[in-house]
């Protein structure tokens, strides 16, 4: 049996009871270690909690070496651990398909992921549109196809969850070229950097998918003891220090209801300013006001 | 401390280890019991698992009697259990706001909900638009504002998660009028009923937000041992018996990628027909093909 087990967001104890029971009976335990990290637990913490070794699985192992992960999984139990939900923010459907083709039974143990836990910022999950990913811009690579997706979401009034890039086990071009297994320290995109990239692309495109004054929510360390939310405009958040990783961002849509706003105001430096910013931003993409149809025959 | 603890989708052991630790130290434990139910665990199962009584909280208690729930929560620990994630498919933000106003500390213990676990049908969570709810139609009440939301999602190619109505602890109009505390047996909307209502409203509106041939995925008992997916057109699923509750539905959007389709084909009665249906449906809301801009000056 291959168990795909979600670990939730932060603590070793965020695993479900059922997930823990599965892990404890597995002969091999892999931890997917390139799309996210568990904020409040190290590999050693997990090993002592599970009572067995945990093998870190980088992108190469998962994408090219999945046969290694699946070895003997038809006869013994193997666990593949994923931060968040196993089929949530990241796709591991490919691993499931490969297992099925080898007639290996698969069991999914779900858990919270950023995709649903972000509801704790007070915005309704019902009102979110498609999710986008923001990668670190480099000198020559500044992809902005997400801009159109924000536009599409905002045109119909929906909020946009922005997932921020992380770089774990990256090599410098020099080390890569020379085949030296030396890795750069991990990097995690901050809310402020994300907002700067948003502003840069809006300035370049100029079609007002959002503006510097569009309200957004900085989400930091969601699900951990130091979880924090800050509501402000994109411009304000581009200068905001959200502290330690991991960060995410939510860009508001027009459909921000009174109860959502009331909740958000708790996270604002200046409540009245945020209220005014939300109201002003709601003017964008506002449907034309309803006008009664002209009467075909004038009764006067 | 008020703990809002997500229970996940199905088993008593779907609670997280951290959630269980919290529940076990609480002096009172409420289970929210009107927006969803835990499929594979009864109230008694939970009570013996937690080692303490569990109080069922109906809508009236949560919406009008929240002071009762919050009594002494500044001095002792109280747990409020929610199937899925506490701030997921259902809003309990109001309870959080009330607690905060009374200076009661609140801790959220997240868990999987339908909103993220639906990713296990193989469709990418990134590509979902706003979520809609389908209520039981009555003779005089057939609300269809969700139709416009499906249209909005499909216009930009996104999938739509449809949450299906449940009726727990409902009274007949006669019993209500006579003040008799007699409750109807619980009712859970089926995929087929949902699809019938979809077809009825499409026939009435006629603006092709979707058609009878639009592909969809019937999701039944997600997260339980008998979890099942069936992919077919809305018309086909209107005649499909998805078995025991709980059910949900996903209506496909145009942005259905090859890997998503490959996964879905596993759930089709007729793989070739489903593939053809998906391709045909992708013609709706298709953006106009890109045409190179006419050259301003002809160089010939």
XYZ file of C-alpha atoms in Angstrom, chain A residues 19 26 42 55 77 124 147-149 195 198 210 224 259:
14
model
C -2.249 9.427 9.245
C 5.156 1.716 7.096
C 12.441 19.386 11.747
C 13.826 10.080 3.865
C 3.491 -0.244 3.304
C -14.974 33.373 2.616
C -1.661 38.860 -14.187
C -4.472 37.756 -16.504
C -5.752 35.321 -13.913
C 3.853 42.957 -3.702
C 2.801 42.788 -8.460
C -5.444 45.807 -9.590
C 1.616 28.086 13.515
C -18.829 40.266 7.816
